[in-house]
Amino acid sequence: MELPRPSPLVMERRAEIVARLKAALPADTVIDDPRGLLAYECDALTAYRCPPLAVVLPRSTAEVATALRLCHEMDVPVVPRGAGTSLAGGSLPTADAVVIGVARLTRVLETDYADRLIRVETGRTNLSVTGAVEADGFFYAPDPSSQLACAIAGNIGMNSGGAHCLKYGVTTNNLLGVTMVLMDGTVTEIGGGYMDAGDLDLLSVICGSEGQLGIVTEATLRILPKPEGARPVLMGFGSSRVAGACVSDIIEAGVLPVAIEFMDRPCIRACEAFAHAGYPDVEALLIIEVEGAPAEIDHQLGLIRAIAERHDPEVIRESGSAEESAAIWLGRKSAFGAMGQINDYMCLDGTIPVTELPLVLERIGALSAQYGLGVANVFHAGDGNMHPLILFDANKPGDLELCEQMGADILRLCVEVGGCLTGEHGVGVEKRDLMTVQFAADDLEAQLKVKDVFDPKWLLNAAKVFPLAVTEGRRP
Amino acid sequence: MTVMTPQDEAELAGMIRAADGPLAIRGGGTRSPAATRPVLSTAGLSGIVLYQPGALTLVVKAGTSLSEVEAVLAERNQRLAFEPMDHRPVLGTTGEPTIGGAVAVNASGPRRVQAGAARDFLLGAVFIDGAGTRVRNGGRVMKNVTGYDLARLQAGARGTLGVLTELSFKVLPVPERIATLALPCDDPGRAVAALARALGSPYEVTGAGWDGARVLLRIEGFAASVSYRGGELARLIPGLVHVDEDPWPALRDGRSLAGMARDIWRVSLRASHGAILAARLLEAGAAVTLDWGGGLLWAAMAPGADLRAQMADLGGHATRLRGTGPGPALHPDPAAVAALASGLRRQFDPEGRFAPEA
């Protein structure tokens, strides 16, 4: 994986750039000592690291605007950063870049239950948005597994999803408005407490633009009343193929659970050892959650059970208590951490049409044998968003490269069957060079044209999302 | 006027490249005045491309009529959950609404308040830009963050960024039971308060409107669940009773206002502000209905009356669906936002082939 060479023109002005930022911003806002910069050298894609030129941690939209305006004037690249939990290297710096982080922007600005919205600064974590409203019976729906740590800014950048988006949608479906600072320091207000855009729906391109169009400092988010109750059911099957067929049947039957999660045996064992959720030892496990009043839950689970019985499940076990439900979800949400305890792994994020699940699982198995690398599968089965974890040994020379090749083959497979490279983690640097697998040259060019409008100098996070060869000539 | 009816994307692209001035893009023509430019019709780009009920996905050519799409889905007991509105009653037009037209104006009905708008169900799009270049964006899977979302950007762009040729959607099952509850109420403030109580409850309201005389609520799902939630809502909002009629298509299309010899406005604003604006407009003699819990206001105003002057302190935006002046039909965006929008239009349509018709 290649990053653009740092611009010598920027590197030789390092002292001047830092001095101007420090002169315009409060003293503790600018970090430039080598040790301080190390904390920002990577995000959750830890295989790649590079300390930035400087880090700015503003306390207000106005300070973000000041920092951006100065960088724009000085032609300095900027890498926006939320909480640094990107699995795709979305906030990986380059040596000539100023990182602008929103970590200090954490306030709740407004809560309105009558209009069912909350306005927050975007450094606030996903879970603490729900935390601000749950005592009053509301929640913020998108729930990425990293929700304890990840920031709303990053959720907007990557259009984050989560286990429950089968029912509630992803970030773009729950975002009503933003305050966004453009690269030249212009502060824009886009959308607001109302539901539809007046003219162009700019929120739709801002959400998921991976910090390439501006820095979002405030967000108006839709909040929803909490359901009366929710209950997961665990089902174990003798093969992944059968579990996949069961998912398809449930969806076609008109039952719409809030979540359908899938795990295979390697993943089940790791999660069980880590979280003691009481998972059965089977080839394939589904966690299906439904919501509503107790009688509604019973009714829906009854329908789901009836469908599952046709697929000869080895185990069907409903959660019997709030504690059991929490344990079931803790197991699933700990999946990446649990696997990390026993192995180095690379986590993929391709999405496929749900109907292709059995085929794709079979071919991933074949690729696993071909490359000699183990794979653990955990994913959002209801919407086809797969997270195969490829196991490798970081200390074994060549293993990471082999793993990356196998990952690329799996993502090509996702595209081949009608899916896409990334369902919720984003492209970042990780999948950047595979974009030509999914998009023709004209399709990519159309996207670059959008960035041309928001960031004509191509200073914002410009080494991400698109293959470097494609953006050559646009980047400084 | 010349009418061009390309039969495929390549022919369409060629016609755009060959044009020497602005074009009038037409789906079913249900929103459009008589064209004063050469017409580019999507009628030849019609048909279902792929329908996978088990994956809840539909891929369809943009010129396909909504009625055909809905019929195909109904065979498998599925539907477009965003229930696009029909512009014919208000605009007095004829023709068949198309799926491409519905996306071009992001036409969304009462279920907007719970399930979302057309843009929320759009998974991907193919379009031809103003230079005649074919662009594919998104796909046909429900979670996709690969690259910028230009498909959703097309929703509501009114064809100014390109001619839509193929669209993919998430579709949803038709629920076992649909029920409507009503409560007599002639005051928009009390109506929106009741709607907020319902929408703030866990009973999953999929329609929340006010037709000027009644608060209207809709709940959908399995029969037992609908009956339970209906009971709970009636407990929460005393006086709410089941009604047998289906008032939602009329509310969705502004039909109660359509027959009046007045301008018709559609205003998107914060739900609680819907109540405030409704009271002001009623005071001024307008006829008003509310949808989306108050977040969508329909008004029939005296011809030439300036609705926007009444909402300057409220935010949101007003579209004049019928009538002329004062001001543009679309609400002007703030300058910084408008600059971004016009920048995008220049990129996708440098020659102004898709410039809005007057």
Coordinates of N, CA and C in Angstrom, one line a residue, chain A residues 110 112 114-117 158-159 162 165-167 172-173 188-189 193-202 204-205 209 212-213 222 225-226 228 248 251-252 254 256 293 296 299 303 351-353 355 380 383 385 417-418 420-424 426-427 435 438-439 442-443 446-447 449-454, chain B residues 52-56 76 106 112-114 117 119-120 129 133-138 140-150 152-153 155-158 160-161 170 172-173 196 199-204 222 225 228-229 268-272 292 295 316-317 330 333 336-337 340-341 343-345 347-348:
Chain A
E110 N -28.7 20.6 21.6 CA -30.1 20.7 21.7 C -30.7 19.3 21.7
D112 N -34.7 17.7 21.5 CA -36.1 18.1 21.3 C -36.9 16.8 21.0
A114 N -40.2 16.5 21.1 CA -41.4 16.7 20.3 C -41.1 16.6 18.8
D115 N -39.9 17.1 18.5 CA -39.5 17.0 17.1 C -38.6 15.8 16.8
R116 N -38.3 15.0 17.9 CA -37.5 13.8 17.8 C -36.2 14.0 17.2
L117 N -35.4 14.9 17.7 CA -34.1 15.1 17.2 C -33.1 15.6 18.3
M158 N -18.0 8.0 7.3 CA -18.0 6.6 6.7 C -19.5 6.1 6.5
N159 N -20.5 6.9 6.8 CA -21.9 6.5 6.7 C -22.0 5.1 7.5
G162 N -24.3 -0.8 11.4 CA -24.4 -1.5 12.7 C -25.3 -2.7 12.6
C165 N -29.2 -1.9 11.7 CA -29.7 -1.1 10.6 C -30.5 -1.8 9.6
L166 N -30.7 -3.1 9.8 CA -31.7 -3.8 8.9 C -33.0 -3.1 9.1
K167 N -33.4 -2.7 10.3 CA -34.6 -2.0 10.5 C -34.5 -0.5 10.4
T172 N -26.8 7.7 7.0 CA -27.4 8.6 6.1 C -29.0 8.7 6.2
N173 N -29.6 7.6 6.7 CA -31.0 7.6 6.9 C -31.4 8.3 8.2
T188 N -20.7 26.1 6.5 CA -22.0 25.9 5.8 C -22.9 25.2 6.8
E189 N -24.2 25.6 6.7 CA -25.3 24.9 7.4 C -26.1 24.2 6.3
G193 N -33.6 20.8 11.1 CA -34.6 19.9 11.8 C -35.7 19.4 10.9
Y194 N -35.6 19.7 9.6 CA -36.6 19.2 8.7 C -36.2 18.0 7.9
M195 N -37.1 17.4 7.2 CA -36.7 16.0 6.7 C -36.1 16.0 5.3
D196 N -36.6 16.9 4.4 CA -36.1 16.8 3.0 C -35.3 18.1 2.6
A197 N -34.4 17.9 1.7 CA -33.6 19.0 1.2 C -34.4 19.9 0.4
G198 N -34.0 21.2 0.4 CA -34.8 22.2 -0.5 C -34.4 22.0 -1.9
D199 N -33.1 22.1 -2.2 CA -32.6 21.9 -3.6 C -31.9 20.6 -3.6
L200 N -30.6 20.6 -4.0 CA -29.9 19.3 -4.0 C -29.7 18.7 -2.6
D201 N -29.8 17.4 -2.5 CA -29.6 16.7 -1.3 C -28.1 16.5 -1.0
L202 N -27.5 17.6 -0.5 CA -26.0 17.6 -0.3 C -25.6 16.6 0.8
S204 N -26.5 13.8 1.2 CA -26.3 12.4 0.7 C -24.9 12.2 0.3
V205 N -24.2 13.2 -0.3 CA -22.8 13.0 -0.7 C -21.9 13.3 0.5
S209 N -18.5 10.5 2.6 CA -17.4 11.1 1.8 C -16.0 11.0 2.4
Q212 N -13.5 13.9 2.9 CA -12.9 14.5 1.7 C -13.6 15.8 1.2
L213 N -14.8 16.1 1.8 CA -15.5 17.3 1.3 C -15.5 18.4 2.3
R222 N -31.7 12.3 13.9 CA -33.0 11.8 14.3 C -32.9 10.8 15.5
P225 N -38.1 6.7 19.5 CA -38.6 6.2 20.8 C -38.1 4.7 20.9
K226 N -37.6 4.4 22.1 CA -37.1 3.0 22.3 C -38.3 2.0 22.2
E228 N -40.7 -1.1 23.1 CA -41.1 -1.6 24.5 C -40.2 -2.7 25.0
S248 N -32.7 -16.1 4.2 CA -33.4 -15.7 3.0 C -34.9 -16.0 3.1
I251 N -36.7 -13.4 5.5 CA -36.9 -12.1 4.9 C -38.0 -12.2 3.9
E252 N -38.1 -13.2 3.1 CA -39.1 -13.3 2.1 C -40.5 -13.6 2.7
G254 N -41.7 -12.0 5.0 CA -42.4 -10.8 5.5 C -42.1 -10.4 6.9
L256 N -39.7 -8.9 9.5 CA -38.5 -8.0 9.4 C -37.9 -7.8 10.8
A293 N -43.8 -5.2 22.0 CA -44.4 -5.6 23.3 C -44.2 -7.1 23.4
E296 N -46.1 -9.2 21.0 CA -45.6 -9.1 19.6 C -44.3 -9.8 19.4
H299 N -45.1 -13.4 19.0 CA -45.7 -13.7 17.7 C -44.6 -13.8 16.6
L303 N -43.1 -17.1 14.3 CA -43.0 -17.2 12.9 C -41.6 -17.6 12.5
T351 N -20.2 -6.2 0.9 CA -21.6 -6.6 0.9 C -22.0 -7.4 -0.3
I352 N -22.9 -8.3 -0.1 CA -23.4 -9.1 -1.3 C -24.9 -9.2 -1.2
P353 N -25.5 -9.5 -2.4 CA -27.0 -9.7 -2.3 C -27.2 -10.9 -1.4
T355 N -29.2 -13.3 -1.3 CA -29.4 -14.6 -2.0 C -28.1 -15.3 -2.4
H380 N -23.5 -9.2 9.2 CA -24.9 -8.8 9.3 C -25.6 -9.5 8.1
D383 N -28.7 -8.0 5.8 CA -28.5 -7.0 4.7 C -27.3 -7.4 3.8
N385 N -24.1 -7.7 4.6 CA -22.8 -7.1 4.9 C -21.9 -8.1 5.6
V417 N -20.5 -11.0 -7.6 CA -21.8 -11.5 -7.4 C -22.9 -10.4 -7.3
G418 N -22.5 -9.2 -7.5 CA -23.5 -8.1 -7.5 C -23.4 -7.2 -6.3
C420 N -20.6 -5.1 -3.2 CA -19.7 -4.0 -3.2 C -18.5 -4.2 -2.3
L421 N -17.5 -3.4 -2.4 CA -16.3 -3.5 -1.6 C -16.4 -3.3 -0.1
T422 N -17.3 -2.3 0.2 CA -17.4 -2.0 1.6 C -18.8 -1.6 2.0
G423 N -19.4 -2.2 3.0 CA -20.7 -1.9 3.4 C -20.9 -0.9 4.5
E424 N -19.8 -0.7 5.3 CA -20.0 0.2 6.4 C -18.6 0.8 6.9
G426 N -16.0 1.8 5.1 CA -15.4 2.8 4.2 C -14.2 2.3 3.4
V427 N -13.8 3.0 2.4 CA -12.7 2.6 1.5 C -11.4 3.0 2.2
M435 N -10.9 0.1 -6.0 CA -12.1 0.8 -6.5 C -12.3 0.6 -8.0
Q438 N -14.8 -2.2 -8.9 CA -16.2 -1.9 -8.8 C -16.7 -0.8 -9.8
F439 N -15.8 0.1 -10.0 CA -16.2 1.3 -10.8 C -15.4 1.4 -12.1
D442 N -15.3 6.3 -15.9 CA -16.3 7.4 -15.9 C -17.0 7.5 -14.5
D443 N -17.3 6.3 -13.9 CA -18.0 6.3 -12.6 C -17.1 7.0 -11.6
A446 N -16.8 10.8 -12.1 CA -18.0 11.5 -11.6 C -17.9 11.9 -10.1
Q447 N -17.3 10.9 -9.4 CA -17.1 11.2 -8.0 C -16.0 12.2 -7.7
K449 N -15.3 14.6 -9.6 CA -15.9 16.0 -9.9 C -16.6 16.6 -8.7
V450 N -17.2 15.7 -7.8 CA -17.9 16.2 -6.6 C -16.8 16.9 -5.7
K451 N -15.7 16.1 -5.5 CA -14.7 16.7 -4.7 C -14.1 18.0 -5.2
D452 N -14.0 18.1 -6.5 CA -13.5 19.3 -7.2 C -14.3 20.5 -6.7
V453 N -15.6 20.3 -6.5 CA -16.5 21.4 -6.1 C -16.2 21.8 -4.6
F454 N -16.2 20.8 -3.7 CA -16.0 21.1 -2.3 C -14.6 21.5 -1.9
Chain B
Q52 N -35.6 -9.5 -6.9 CA -35.3 -10.6 -6.0 C -36.0 -10.4 -4.7
P53 N -37.2 -11.0 -4.6 CA -38.0 -10.8 -3.4 C -37.3 -11.2 -2.2
G54 N -36.5 -12.3 -2.2 CA -35.8 -12.8 -1.1 C -34.7 -11.9 -0.6
A55 N -34.2 -11.0 -1.5 CA -33.2 -10.0 -1.1 C -33.8 -8.6 -0.9
L56 N -35.1 -8.5 -1.1 CA -35.8 -7.3 -1.0 C -35.3 -6.2 -1.9
R76 N -45.7 -10.4 -5.4 CA -45.0 -11.1 -4.3 C -45.2 -10.5 -2.9
N106 N -37.7 13.1 -5.5 CA -37.7 12.4 -4.2 C -39.1 12.4 -3.6
R112 N -42.9 8.6 5.1 CA -41.6 9.4 5.2 C -41.2 9.5 6.7
V113 N -42.2 9.7 7.5 CA -42.0 10.0 8.9 C -41.4 8.8 9.7
Q114 N -41.6 7.6 9.2 CA -41.1 6.4 9.9 C -40.1 5.6 9.0
A117 N -37.7 8.4 2.9 CA -38.1 9.0 1.6 C -37.6 8.1 0.5
R119 N -35.3 8.6 -1.4 CA -33.8 8.6 -1.4 C -33.3 7.5 -0.4
D120 N -34.1 7.2 0.7 CA -33.7 6.3 1.7 C -33.8 4.8 1.2
D129 N -25.0 12.0 -17.9 CA -24.8 13.4 -17.5 C -24.9 14.3 -18.7
T133 N -22.1 11.3 -20.8 CA -21.3 10.3 -20.2 C -22.2 9.4 -19.3
R134 N -22.1 8.1 -19.4 CA -22.9 7.2 -18.6 C -22.2 7.0 -17.2
V135 N -22.9 7.2 -16.1 CA -22.3 7.0 -14.8 C -23.2 6.0 -14.0
R136 N -22.5 5.0 -13.4 CA -23.2 4.1 -12.5 C -22.7 4.4 -11.1
N137 N -23.6 4.4 -10.2 CA -23.2 4.7 -8.8 C -24.1 3.8 -7.9
G138 N -23.5 3.5 -6.7 CA -24.3 2.6 -5.8 C -24.3 1.2 -6.4
R140 N -26.9 -2.7 -5.8 CA -28.2 -3.3 -5.4 C -28.1 -4.0 -4.1
V141 N -27.2 -3.5 -3.2 CA -27.2 -4.1 -1.9 C -27.5 -3.0 -0.9
M142 N -28.0 -3.5 0.3 CA -28.5 -2.5 1.2 C -27.5 -1.7 2.0
K143 N -26.3 -2.3 2.1 CA -25.3 -1.5 2.8 C -24.1 -1.3 1.8
N144 N -23.8 -0.1 1.5 CA -22.8 0.2 0.5 C -22.2 1.6 0.8
V145 N -21.0 1.6 1.2 CA -20.4 2.9 1.4 C -19.1 3.1 0.5
T146 N -19.2 2.4 -0.7 CA -18.1 2.4 -1.6 C -18.1 3.6 -2.4
G147 N -17.3 4.6 -2.1 CA -17.2 5.8 -2.9 C -18.4 6.8 -2.5
Y148 N -18.5 7.9 -3.2 CA -19.5 8.9 -2.9 C -20.9 8.4 -3.3
D149 N -21.9 8.8 -2.6 CA -23.2 8.4 -2.9 C -23.9 9.4 -3.9
L150 N -23.6 9.2 -5.2 CA -24.2 10.0 -6.2 C -25.6 9.6 -6.5
R152 N -28.1 8.8 -4.3 CA -28.9 9.6 -3.5 C -28.9 11.1 -3.9
L153 N -27.8 11.6 -4.3 CA -27.7 13.0 -4.8 C -28.7 13.2 -5.9
A155 N -31.6 11.9 -6.2 CA -32.9 11.9 -5.7 C -33.3 13.3 -5.3
G156 N -34.2 13.9 -5.9 CA -34.6 15.3 -5.7 C -33.8 16.3 -6.5
A157 N -32.9 15.9 -7.4 CA -32.1 16.8 -8.2 C -32.9 17.3 -9.4
R158 N -34.1 16.7 -9.6 CA -35.0 17.1 -10.7 C -34.4 17.0 -12.1
T160 N -31.5 17.7 -13.0 CA -30.5 18.7 -13.4 C -29.1 18.2 -13.3
L161 N -28.9 17.0 -12.8 CA -27.5 16.5 -12.7 C -27.4 15.3 -13.7
K170 N -34.5 -0.8 -2.4 CA -34.9 -1.7 -1.4 C -36.4 -1.7 -1.3
L172 N -40.0 -3.5 0.5 CA -40.4 -4.1 1.8 C -41.7 -4.9 1.6
P173 N -41.9 -5.9 2.6 CA -43.1 -6.7 2.5 C -44.3 -5.8 2.8
A196 N -47.1 14.3 17.9 CA -45.8 14.1 18.6 C -45.9 13.1 19.7
L199 N -45.9 9.8 17.8 CA -44.6 9.5 17.2 C -43.5 9.2 18.2
G200 N -43.7 9.8 19.4 CA -42.7 9.6 20.5 C -43.0 8.3 21.3
S201 N -44.0 7.6 20.9 CA -44.4 6.4 21.6 C -43.7 5.2 20.9
P202 N -43.6 4.0 21.5 CA -43.0 2.9 20.8 C -43.9 2.2 19.9
Y203 N -45.0 2.7 19.5 CA -46.1 2.0 18.8 C -45.9 2.1 17.3
E204 N -44.8 2.6 16.8 CA -44.4 2.5 15.4 C -45.5 3.0 14.4
F222 N -48.2 -7.1 11.7 CA -49.1 -8.3 11.9 C -50.3 -7.9 12.7
S225 N -50.5 -7.5 16.4 CA -49.6 -6.4 16.8 C -50.3 -5.0 16.5
Y228 N -53.0 -4.5 19.1 CA -52.4 -4.2 20.4 C -52.0 -2.7 20.4
R229 N -51.2 -2.3 19.3 CA -50.7 -0.9 19.3 C -51.8 0.1 19.1
S268 N -41.5 22.0 3.8 CA -40.8 21.0 4.7 C -40.1 21.8 5.8
L269 N -40.5 21.5 7.0 CA -40.0 22.2 8.2 C -40.0 21.3 9.4
R270 N -39.4 21.9 10.5 CA -39.5 21.1 11.7 C -40.9 20.9 12.1
A271 N -41.2 19.7 12.7 CA -42.6 19.3 12.9 C -43.3 20.4 13.8
S272 N -42.7 20.8 14.9 CA -43.3 21.8 15.8 C -43.5 23.1 15.1
W292 N -46.4 14.0 8.0 CA -45.1 13.8 8.6 C -45.1 14.4 10.0
G295 N -44.2 17.9 10.0 CA -43.0 18.3 9.3 C -43.2 18.6 7.8
G316 N -36.5 25.7 7.4 CA -37.2 24.8 6.4 C -37.3 25.5 5.1
H317 N -38.1 24.9 4.2 CA -38.1 25.4 2.8 C -39.5 25.1 2.2
L330 N -38.9 27.0 -6.3 CA -38.1 26.3 -5.3 C -37.5 27.3 -4.3
D333 N -31.6 28.4 -1.5 CA -30.7 28.0 -0.4 C -29.9 29.1 0.0
A336 N -23.9 30.0 0.6 CA -22.7 29.0 0.6 C -23.2 27.7 0.1
V337 N -24.4 27.3 0.4 CA -25.0 26.0 0.0 C -25.4 26.1 -1.5
L340 N -22.4 25.6 -3.7 CA -22.0 24.2 -3.8 C -22.9 23.5 -4.9
A341 N -24.2 23.8 -4.7 CA -25.2 23.2 -5.7 C -24.9 23.6 -7.1
G343 N -22.1 24.7 -8.3 CA -20.8 24.1 -8.7 C -21.0 22.6 -9.2
L344 N -21.9 21.9 -8.4 CA -22.1 20.5 -8.9 C -22.8 20.5 -10.2
R345 N -23.8 21.4 -10.4 CA -24.5 21.4 -11.7 C -23.5 21.7 -12.9
Q347 N -20.5 20.9 -13.0 CA -19.6 19.7 -13.2 C -20.4 18.7 -14.0
F348 N -21.6 18.5 -13.7 CA -22.4 17.4 -14.4 C -23.1 17.8 -15.6

